[in-house]
Amino acid sequence: MAKPQLKQIGEYCWQIEPFGKMNVPGVIFADHNLINDIDEKTMSQVCNVAALPGIVKASFAMPDAHMGYGFPIGGVAAFDPEDGGVISGGGVGFDIACGVRTFHTGLTEEDINSVKEKLAESLFRDIPAGVGSTGNINLSTAQLDNMLAGGAAWAVEKGFGTKEDLNFIEEGGFVKGANPSKVSSQAKRRQQEQMGTLGSGNHYLEIQKVADTYDSQIAEGFGLKKGDLLVSIHCGSRGLGHQIGTDFLREMASQAAQYGIDLPDRELASVPINSPLGADYLGAMRSGINCALANRQILTELVRRVFAKIFPKAQLNMLYDVSHNTAKMEEHNVNGKMKQLLIHRKGATRSFGPGSIDLPPRYKSFGQPVLIGGSMGTSSYILAGTSESENLAFSSACHGAGRSMSRTAATKKWQGSQIVKDLAQRKIIIKSRSMRGLAEEAPDAYKNVSAVVEATANAGLAKKVAKLLPIICVKG
């Protein structure tokens, strides 16, 4: 494919006009600095997605976009099942429903100062983290199937959390249509001992302080005020999600041609939504989403147990839980007509605006909490979905900072031990079992998250509500 040519169509919006096999334009949301930093491979991936059958409106990239497997990370695309639209395993990725959940503690930094190291050590000891980490929960095949169908609701039934938690999770804690029988035995074996674990890479558990608020009305509606301490968990569906991706991507790539799909990149592995393999993948992928929701629910309970030992009166109430790597059927307005579309968000966050029937009553007048993760030493943000986002990019926003450097390049530039020392000077405690992992996830290996959030807000994709600073980070 020839080098894409960008045309600025708004202060924070850039377009690639259709050329070659593209069915729709490519649209990238960014400011001048971010757009200059987006490499040619990422733009080519935006164009490749635009060439898939049944795509609606455009192939979108959020301000944190960077190159991914097939789809760009930060990519959003909607497909119409009635117009030959596809489901793409590459458009969901391997870490199915990797996401962020944040909850209140009712505490301030002053409350934890005298026990800060003890709290960090307790979280590090009781929250399994790292490559191949296992927990204390060992599920039988039948129990796994129940978990894959029930998600966070299953975890609550087993004593991990409360029914109140479910009100503040997308889909009420589990997605319908999961089909555990379409998840391979190997995927289930990989997950048997991994429930309630953080995993590795960019996954983390952070204690964060609300450093600033930008919209007092929404901040109050979300229960946030300056100085509050929050807990955020970033992780996904662990080995099970990865194995679902491995199993189906291979099969989708081999079957694409029989449906007349000319894949511009084999990593875009896709089949029609209404095909047998498409239905099987949807059933397995939804099981992966439920696995991630159950996993974050169990981790929430483990965190509560740690806090209960040190702060017996603390109440850790859910703010919200959002998933990133998903494909979900949603109703959207296309040229004045409401249509059921399959929305792929890969490294992107759902961002429903005020009035959405999918929001809990508490947030209905404010829009969906959009949780933007930082990277150990950098800020995280809480935004709110906007009504504009529906027309801009099917109610979607960024999900984090987005990498600016590969993991290999990061390990050549930084030492994990030095990162720990540098962050300690800023009074941020880092706990990790892997110094190499810390180097791979060095804060400066990511884009400037504040610039990404500014571009997201200025583009109208979401509204800034609060800025969070890390105090303690248990790194996966």
Coordinates of C-alpha atoms in Angstrom, one line a residue:
M1 CA 0.0 0.0 0.0
A2 CA 1.3 3.5 -0.9
K3 CA 2.2 5.9 1.9
P4 CA -1.0 7.4 3.3
Q5 CA -1.6 11.1 2.9
L6 CA -3.0 13.0 5.8
K7 CA -5.5 15.9 5.5
Q8 CA -6.4 18.0 8.5
I9 CA -10.2 18.3 8.8
G10 CA -10.4 19.7 12.3
E11 CA -8.1 21.1 14.9
Y12 CA -7.7 17.7 16.5
C13 CA -8.8 15.5 13.6
W14 CA -7.0 14.2 10.5
Q15 CA -8.3 12.1 7.6
I16 CA -6.8 9.7 5.1
E17 CA -9.1 9.8 2.0
P18 CA -9.9 6.3 0.6
F19 CA -7.4 5.0 -1.9
G20 CA -6.5 1.5 -3.1
K21 CA -8.8 -1.1 -1.4
M22 CA -10.1 1.2 1.3
N23 CA -13.9 1.2 1.6
V24 CA -14.0 4.2 3.9
P25 CA -11.7 7.0 5.1
G26 CA -9.2 6.6 7.9
V27 CA -9.7 9.2 10.7
I28 CA -7.0 9.9 13.4
F29 CA -7.7 12.1 16.4
A30 CA -4.5 13.9 17.5
D31 CA -2.9 17.3 18.0
H32 CA 0.1 18.4 15.8
N33 CA 2.7 16.8 18.0
L34 CA 0.9 13.5 18.4
I35 CA 0.2 13.2 14.7
N36 CA 3.8 13.9 13.8
D37 CA 4.8 11.1 16.1
I38 CA 2.5 8.5 14.6
D39 CA 4.6 6.2 12.4
E40 CA 3.8 5.1 8.9
K41 CA 3.1 1.5 9.9
T42 CA 0.3 2.7 12.3
M43 CA -1.3 4.8 9.5
S44 CA -1.0 1.8 7.2
Q45 CA -2.9 -0.3 9.7
V46 CA -5.6 2.3 9.9
C47 CA -5.9 2.1 6.1
N48 CA -5.9 -1.8 6.1
V49 CA -8.8 -1.8 8.6
A50 CA -10.7 0.6 6.3
A51 CA -10.4 -2.1 3.5
L52 CA -12.3 -4.8 5.5
P53 CA -15.9 -5.6 4.3
G54 CA -18.9 -4.1 5.9
I55 CA -17.0 -1.3 7.7
V56 CA -19.2 1.7 8.5
K57 CA -18.2 5.4 8.4
A58 CA -14.5 5.2 8.9
S59 CA -11.5 3.4 10.4
F60 CA -10.7 5.4 13.5
A61 CA -7.6 5.8 15.6
M62 CA -7.6 7.5 19.0
P63 CA -4.8 9.9 20.2
D64 CA -2.9 7.1 21.9
A65 CA -2.7 5.0 18.7
H66 CA 0.3 3.0 17.9
M67 CA 1.1 -0.1 15.9
G68 CA -0.5 -3.3 17.0
Y69 CA -1.2 -6.9 15.8
G70 CA -3.2 -6.2 12.6
F71 CA -5.3 -3.4 14.0
P72 CA -3.6 -0.4 15.5
I73 CA -3.8 -0.2 19.3
G74 CA -6.2 2.7 19.8
G75 CA -8.2 1.5 16.8
V76 CA -12.0 1.6 16.6
A77 CA -14.1 0.1 13.7
A78 CA -17.8 -0.7 13.3
F79 CA -19.1 -3.4 11.1
D80 CA -22.6 -4.0 9.8
P81 CA -23.7 -7.6 9.9
E82 CA -26.4 -6.9 7.3
D83 CA -23.8 -5.6 4.9
G84 CA -21.3 -8.5 5.0
G85 CA -19.5 -7.0 8.0
V86 CA -16.8 -9.0 9.6
I87 CA -15.6 -10.0 13.1
S88 CA -11.8 -9.7 13.3
G89 CA -9.7 -11.6 15.9
G90 CA -6.9 -9.1 15.1
G91 CA -9.4 -6.3 15.9
V92 CA -9.8 -7.6 19.5
G93 CA -6.3 -8.8 20.1
F94 CA -4.9 -11.4 22.5
D95 CA -5.6 -9.8 25.9
I96 CA -9.3 -9.9 25.5
A97 CA -11.1 -7.4 27.7
C98 CA -8.0 -6.1 29.3
G99 CA -9.3 -3.1 31.1
V100 CA -9.2 -0.8 34.2
R101 CA -11.4 -0.7 37.2
T102 CA -11.1 2.0 39.9
F103 CA -12.6 2.1 43.3
H104 CA -12.7 4.6 46.2
T105 CA -11.0 4.0 49.5
G106 CA -12.5 6.8 51.6
L107 CA -8.9 7.6 52.7
T108 CA -6.4 10.4 52.0
E109 CA -2.6 10.3 51.6
E110 CA -2.2 11.5 55.2
D111 CA -4.2 8.4 56.4
I112 CA -1.7 6.0 54.8
N113 CA 1.6 7.8 55.3
S114 CA 2.6 6.0 58.5
V115 CA 1.9 2.6 57.0
K116 CA 2.6 3.2 53.3
E117 CA 5.5 0.7 53.1
K118 CA 3.5 -1.9 55.0
L119 CA 0.5 -1.4 52.7
A120 CA 2.7 -1.7 49.6
E121 CA 4.3 -4.9 51.0
S122 CA 1.0 -6.4 51.9
L123 CA -0.5 -5.8 48.4
F124 CA 2.7 -7.1 46.8
R125 CA 2.5 -10.3 48.9
D126 CA -1.2 -11.0 48.5
I127 CA -1.8 -10.0 44.9
P128 CA -0.2 -12.6 42.6
A129 CA 1.7 -10.8 39.8
G130 CA 4.3 -11.5 37.1
V131 CA 4.7 -13.8 34.2
G132 CA 2.9 -17.1 34.7
S133 CA 1.7 -16.1 38.2
T134 CA -0.9 -18.4 39.8
G135 CA -3.3 -17.7 42.6
N136 CA -5.0 -19.8 45.3
I137 CA -8.1 -20.5 43.2
N138 CA -8.0 -23.7 41.3
L139 CA -11.2 -24.2 39.2
S140 CA -12.5 -27.5 37.8
T141 CA -13.6 -27.6 34.1
A142 CA -17.3 -27.2 35.2
Q143 CA -16.4 -24.3 37.5
L144 CA -14.5 -22.7 34.7
D145 CA -17.4 -22.9 32.3
N146 CA -19.7 -21.3 34.9
M147 CA -17.2 -18.5 35.4
L148 CA -16.9 -18.0 31.6
A149 CA -20.7 -17.6 31.3
G150 CA -21.1 -15.6 34.5
G151 CA -18.2 -13.1 34.6
A152 CA -18.0 -10.8 37.6
A153 CA -21.5 -11.9 38.6
W154 CA -20.2 -15.5 39.1
A155 CA -17.3 -14.1 41.2
V156 CA -19.7 -12.2 43.4
E157 CA -21.8 -15.4 43.9
K158 CA -18.6 -17.1 45.1
G159 CA -18.0 -14.4 47.7
F160 CA -15.7 -12.1 45.8
G161 CA -17.3 -8.7 46.2
T162 CA -20.9 -7.5 46.5
K163 CA -23.9 -7.2 44.2
E164 CA -23.5 -3.5 44.4
D165 CA -20.2 -3.8 42.6
L166 CA -22.0 -5.2 39.5
N167 CA -23.9 -1.9 39.0
F168 CA -20.7 -0.2 38.2
I169 CA -19.3 -2.6 35.6
E170 CA -20.0 -2.4 31.9
E171 CA -22.9 -4.8 31.0
G172 CA -23.7 -5.3 34.7
G173 CA -20.8 -7.6 35.3
F174 CA -21.1 -10.1 32.4
V175 CA -21.8 -10.1 28.7
K176 CA -24.6 -12.2 27.2
G177 CA -23.9 -14.7 24.4
A178 CA -20.8 -16.3 25.9
N179 CA -20.3 -19.9 24.8
P180 CA -17.7 -21.7 26.9
S181 CA -18.0 -24.8 24.7
K182 CA -16.2 -22.8 22.0
V183 CA -13.2 -22.1 24.2
S184 CA -10.5 -24.8 23.7
S185 CA -9.4 -27.2 26.4
Q186 CA -5.9 -25.7 26.2
A187 CA -7.2 -22.2 26.9
K188 CA -9.1 -23.5 29.9
R189 CA -6.1 -25.4 31.2
R190 CA -4.0 -22.2 31.0
Q191 CA -6.6 -20.4 33.2
Q192 CA -7.3 -23.0 35.8
E193 CA -4.8 -21.5 38.3
Q194 CA -4.7 -18.0 37.0
M195 CA -7.9 -16.5 38.4
G196 CA -7.2 -13.6 40.7
T197 CA -3.8 -12.7 39.2
L198 CA -2.5 -9.5 37.7
G199 CA -0.3 -11.0 35.0
S200 CA 2.7 -9.1 33.5
G201 CA 3.6 -6.4 30.9
N202 CA 1.6 -3.2 31.4
H203 CA -0.7 -4.7 34.0
Y204 CA -0.7 -3.1 37.4
L205 CA -2.4 -2.3 40.7
E206 CA -2.0 1.3 41.8
I207 CA -2.9 3.4 44.8
Q208 CA -3.5 6.9 43.4
K209 CA -4.2 10.3 44.7
V210 CA -6.7 12.7 43.1
A211 CA -4.4 15.6 42.3
D212 CA -6.9 17.8 40.5
T213 CA -10.4 18.0 39.3
Y214 CA -11.6 19.8 36.1
D215 CA -15.4 19.6 36.1
S216 CA -16.7 20.0 39.7
Q217 CA -20.2 18.8 38.9
I218 CA -19.2 15.6 37.2
A219 CA -16.4 15.0 39.8
E220 CA -19.0 15.3 42.6
G221 CA -21.3 13.0 40.6
F222 CA -18.5 10.4 40.3
G223 CA -17.7 10.8 44.1
L224 CA -14.3 12.4 43.5
K225 CA -12.6 15.2 45.3
K226 CA -9.0 16.5 45.5
G227 CA -6.9 14.5 47.9
D228 CA -9.0 11.3 47.7
L229 CA -7.1 8.0 47.5
L230 CA -8.3 5.5 44.8
V231 CA -7.2 2.0 43.8
S232 CA -7.0 1.1 40.1
I233 CA -6.5 -2.4 38.7
H234 CA -5.3 -2.9 35.1
C235 CA -5.4 -6.4 33.8
G236 CA -7.4 -8.8 31.6
S237 CA -8.2 -12.4 30.7
R238 CA -4.8 -13.8 31.3
G239 CA -3.8 -17.0 29.5
L240 CA -7.3 -17.9 28.5
G241 CA -7.8 -14.8 26.4
H242 CA -4.4 -15.2 24.8
Q243 CA -5.1 -18.8 23.9
I244 CA -8.5 -17.8 22.4
G245 CA -6.7 -15.3 20.2
T246 CA -4.1 -17.9 19.2
D247 CA -6.7 -20.5 18.4
F248 CA -9.1 -18.4 16.3
L249 CA -6.7 -16.0 14.5
R250 CA -5.1 -18.9 12.7
E251 CA -8.5 -20.3 11.7
M252 CA -9.9 -17.0 10.7
A253 CA -6.9 -16.2 8.4
S254 CA -7.2 -19.6 6.7
Q255 CA -11.0 -19.2 6.1
A256 CA -11.1 -15.6 5.1
A257 CA -10.6 -16.3 1.4
Q258 CA -13.5 -18.7 1.1
Y259 CA -15.8 -15.7 2.0
G260 CA -14.1 -13.5 -0.6
I261 CA -12.2 -11.5 2.0
D262 CA -9.0 -10.2 0.6
L263 CA -7.0 -9.6 3.7
P264 CA -4.5 -6.7 3.3
D265 CA -2.6 -8.1 6.2
R266 CA -2.9 -11.7 7.5
E267 CA -2.9 -10.3 11.1
L268 CA -6.3 -8.8 10.3
A269 CA -7.7 -12.3 10.3
S270 CA -11.5 -11.9 9.7
V271 CA -14.6 -13.8 8.8
P272 CA -18.2 -12.6 8.3
I273 CA -20.0 -11.9 11.6
N274 CA -22.8 -14.2 10.5
S275 CA -20.5 -17.1 9.5
P276 CA -20.2 -20.3 11.6
L277 CA -16.7 -19.4 12.6
G278 CA -17.7 -15.8 13.3
A279 CA -20.4 -17.1 15.7
D280 CA -17.9 -19.5 17.3
Y281 CA -15.4 -16.7 17.9
L282 CA -18.0 -14.4 19.3
G283 CA -19.0 -17.1 21.8
A284 CA -15.4 -17.7 22.8
M285 CA -14.5 -14.0 22.8
R286 CA -17.4 -13.1 25.0
S287 CA -16.3 -15.9 27.4
G288 CA -12.9 -14.2 27.4
I289 CA -14.6 -10.9 28.4
N290 CA -16.4 -12.6 31.2
C291 CA -13.1 -14.2 32.4
A292 CA -11.5 -10.7 32.5
L293 CA -14.4 -9.3 34.5
A294 CA -14.3 -12.2 36.9
N295 CA -10.6 -11.8 37.3
R296 CA -10.8 -8.1 38.1
Q297 CA -13.6 -8.8 40.6
I298 CA -11.5 -11.4 42.5
L299 CA -8.6 -9.0 42.6
T300 CA -10.9 -6.4 44.0
E301 CA -11.8 -8.6 46.9
L302 CA -8.1 -9.5 47.5
V303 CA -7.4 -5.8 47.7
R304 CA -10.3 -5.2 50.1
R305 CA -9.0 -8.0 52.4
V306 CA -5.5 -6.3 52.5
F307 CA -7.1 -2.9 53.3
A308 CA -9.4 -4.5 55.9
K309 CA -6.3 -5.7 57.9
I310 CA -4.7 -2.2 58.0
F311 CA -7.8 0.1 57.8
P312 CA -10.7 -1.9 59.3
K313 CA -13.1 1.0 58.8
A314 CA -12.2 1.7 55.2
Q315 CA -15.0 1.2 52.6
L316 CA -13.7 0.3 49.1
N317 CA -16.6 1.1 46.8
M318 CA -16.6 0.7 43.0
L319 CA -16.3 3.8 40.8
Y320 CA -16.4 1.9 37.5
D321 CA -14.9 -0.9 35.4
V322 CA -14.2 -0.5 31.6
S323 CA -12.8 -3.0 29.2
H324 CA -10.6 -2.2 26.2
N325 CA -10.0 -5.1 23.8
T326 CA -13.5 -6.1 22.8
A327 CA -16.0 -6.4 19.9
K328 CA -19.6 -5.7 21.1
M329 CA -23.0 -5.4 19.4
E330 CA -24.3 -1.9 20.0
E331 CA -27.0 0.4 18.5
H332 CA -25.6 3.5 16.8
N333 CA -27.0 6.3 14.6
V334 CA -25.8 6.0 11.0
N335 CA -27.0 8.8 8.8
G336 CA -30.1 9.3 10.9
K337 CA -31.0 5.6 11.1
M338 CA -30.4 3.4 14.2
K339 CA -28.4 0.3 13.4
Q340 CA -27.0 -2.7 15.2
L341 CA -23.3 -2.7 14.6
L342 CA -20.4 -4.8 15.9
I343 CA -18.0 -2.2 17.4
H344 CA -14.3 -3.3 17.6
R345 CA -12.4 -1.3 20.2
K346 CA -8.8 -2.4 20.4
G347 CA -7.0 -0.4 23.0
A348 CA -9.9 2.0 23.1
T349 CA -12.6 2.7 25.7
R350 CA -16.3 2.9 25.3
S351 CA -17.4 6.5 26.0
F352 CA -21.2 6.6 26.2
G353 CA -22.6 10.1 26.8
P354 CA -25.2 11.4 29.2
G355 CA -28.6 9.8 29.0
S356 CA -27.3 6.4 27.8
I357 CA -29.5 3.6 28.9
D358 CA -26.4 1.5 29.5
L359 CA -25.2 3.6 32.4
P360 CA -26.0 3.1 36.0
P361 CA -28.6 5.7 37.3
R362 CA -25.9 7.5 39.3
Y363 CA -23.9 8.4 36.2
K364 CA -26.8 8.8 33.7
S365 CA -26.7 12.6 33.7
F366 CA -22.9 12.8 33.5
G367 CA -21.8 10.2 30.9
Q368 CA -19.7 7.1 31.3
P369 CA -16.6 7.2 33.5
V370 CA -13.7 6.7 31.1
L371 CA -10.7 5.4 33.0
I372 CA -7.3 6.3 31.4
G373 CA -4.3 4.4 32.8
G374 CA -0.9 5.9 33.3
S375 CA 2.5 4.1 33.4
M376 CA 4.0 3.8 37.0
G377 CA 5.4 7.3 37.2
T378 CA 2.9 9.2 35.2
S379 CA -0.6 10.5 35.8
S380 CA -3.8 8.6 35.2
Y381 CA -7.0 10.4 34.3
I382 CA -10.8 10.0 34.7
L383 CA -12.9 11.4 31.9
A384 CA -16.6 11.3 31.2
G385 CA -18.2 10.2 27.9
T386 CA -19.8 12.9 25.8
S387 CA -22.8 13.0 23.5
E388 CA -20.5 14.3 20.7
S389 CA -18.5 11.1 20.8
E390 CA -21.4 9.1 19.3
N391 CA -21.1 11.0 16.0
L392 CA -17.3 11.3 16.1
A393 CA -16.3 7.6 16.7
F394 CA -19.2 5.5 17.8
S395 CA -18.8 6.7 21.4
S396 CA -15.2 5.8 21.9
A397 CA -12.1 7.4 23.5
C398 CA -8.5 6.6 24.2
H399 CA -7.5 4.0 26.8
G400 CA -4.0 5.1 28.0
A401 CA -0.9 6.9 26.9
G402 CA 0.1 4.5 24.1
R403 CA 3.6 3.2 23.6
S404 CA 6.1 5.4 21.9
M405 CA 9.0 2.8 22.1
S406 CA 9.2 -1.0 21.8
R407 CA 9.9 -3.1 24.8
T408 CA 13.2 -4.2 23.4
A409 CA 14.3 -0.6 22.8
A410 CA 13.2 0.3 26.3
T411 CA 15.3 -2.4 28.0
K412 CA 18.3 -1.1 26.1
K413 CA 17.8 2.4 27.4
W414 CA 16.7 1.9 31.0
Q415 CA 17.5 -0.3 34.0
G416 CA 14.6 -1.5 36.2
S417 CA 16.6 -0.8 39.4
Q418 CA 17.3 2.8 38.4
I419 CA 13.6 3.3 37.7
V420 CA 12.7 2.1 41.2
K421 CA 15.2 4.6 42.7
D422 CA 14.1 7.5 40.5
L423 CA 10.4 6.9 41.4
A424 CA 11.3 6.5 45.1
Q425 CA 12.8 10.1 45.0
R426 CA 9.3 11.2 43.9
K427 CA 7.8 9.2 46.9
I428 CA 6.3 6.5 44.6
I429 CA 6.8 3.0 45.8
I430 CA 7.2 0.4 43.1
K431 CA 6.9 -3.4 43.7
S432 CA 7.7 -5.9 41.0
R433 CA 9.2 -9.3 40.6
S434 CA 10.9 -8.4 37.3
M435 CA 13.5 -5.6 36.9
R436 CA 13.4 -6.3 33.1
G437 CA 9.7 -5.9 33.2
L438 CA 10.1 -2.5 34.8
A439 CA 12.6 -1.4 32.2
E440 CA 10.1 -2.6 29.4
E441 CA 7.4 -0.4 31.0
A442 CA 9.5 2.6 31.8
P443 CA 7.3 5.7 32.0
D444 CA 9.2 7.4 29.2
A445 CA 8.6 4.5 26.9
Y446 CA 5.0 5.8 26.6
K447 CA 3.6 8.9 25.0
N448 CA 2.8 11.9 27.2
V449 CA -0.5 10.8 28.7
S450 CA -1.5 14.4 29.5
A451 CA -1.1 15.3 25.8
V452 CA -3.1 12.3 24.8
V453 CA -5.9 13.2 27.3
E454 CA -5.9 16.9 26.2
A455 CA -6.2 15.8 22.5
T456 CA -9.0 13.4 23.5
A457 CA -10.9 16.1 25.4
N458 CA -10.3 18.8 22.8
A459 CA -11.5 16.5 20.0
G460 CA -14.8 16.0 22.0
L461 CA -14.4 12.3 22.5
A462 CA -14.6 12.6 26.3
K463 CA -14.5 15.3 29.0
K464 CA -11.7 15.7 31.6
V465 CA -12.9 15.1 35.1
A466 CA -9.9 14.3 37.4
K467 CA -6.1 13.8 37.3
L468 CA -4.6 11.0 39.5
L469 CA -1.0 10.6 40.6
P470 CA 0.5 7.3 41.6
I471 CA 1.6 6.6 45.2
I472 CA 2.1 2.8 45.3
C473 CA 2.3 0.6 42.2
V474 CA 2.4 -3.2 42.2
K475 CA 3.6 -3.9 38.7
G476 CA 2.8 -7.1 36.8

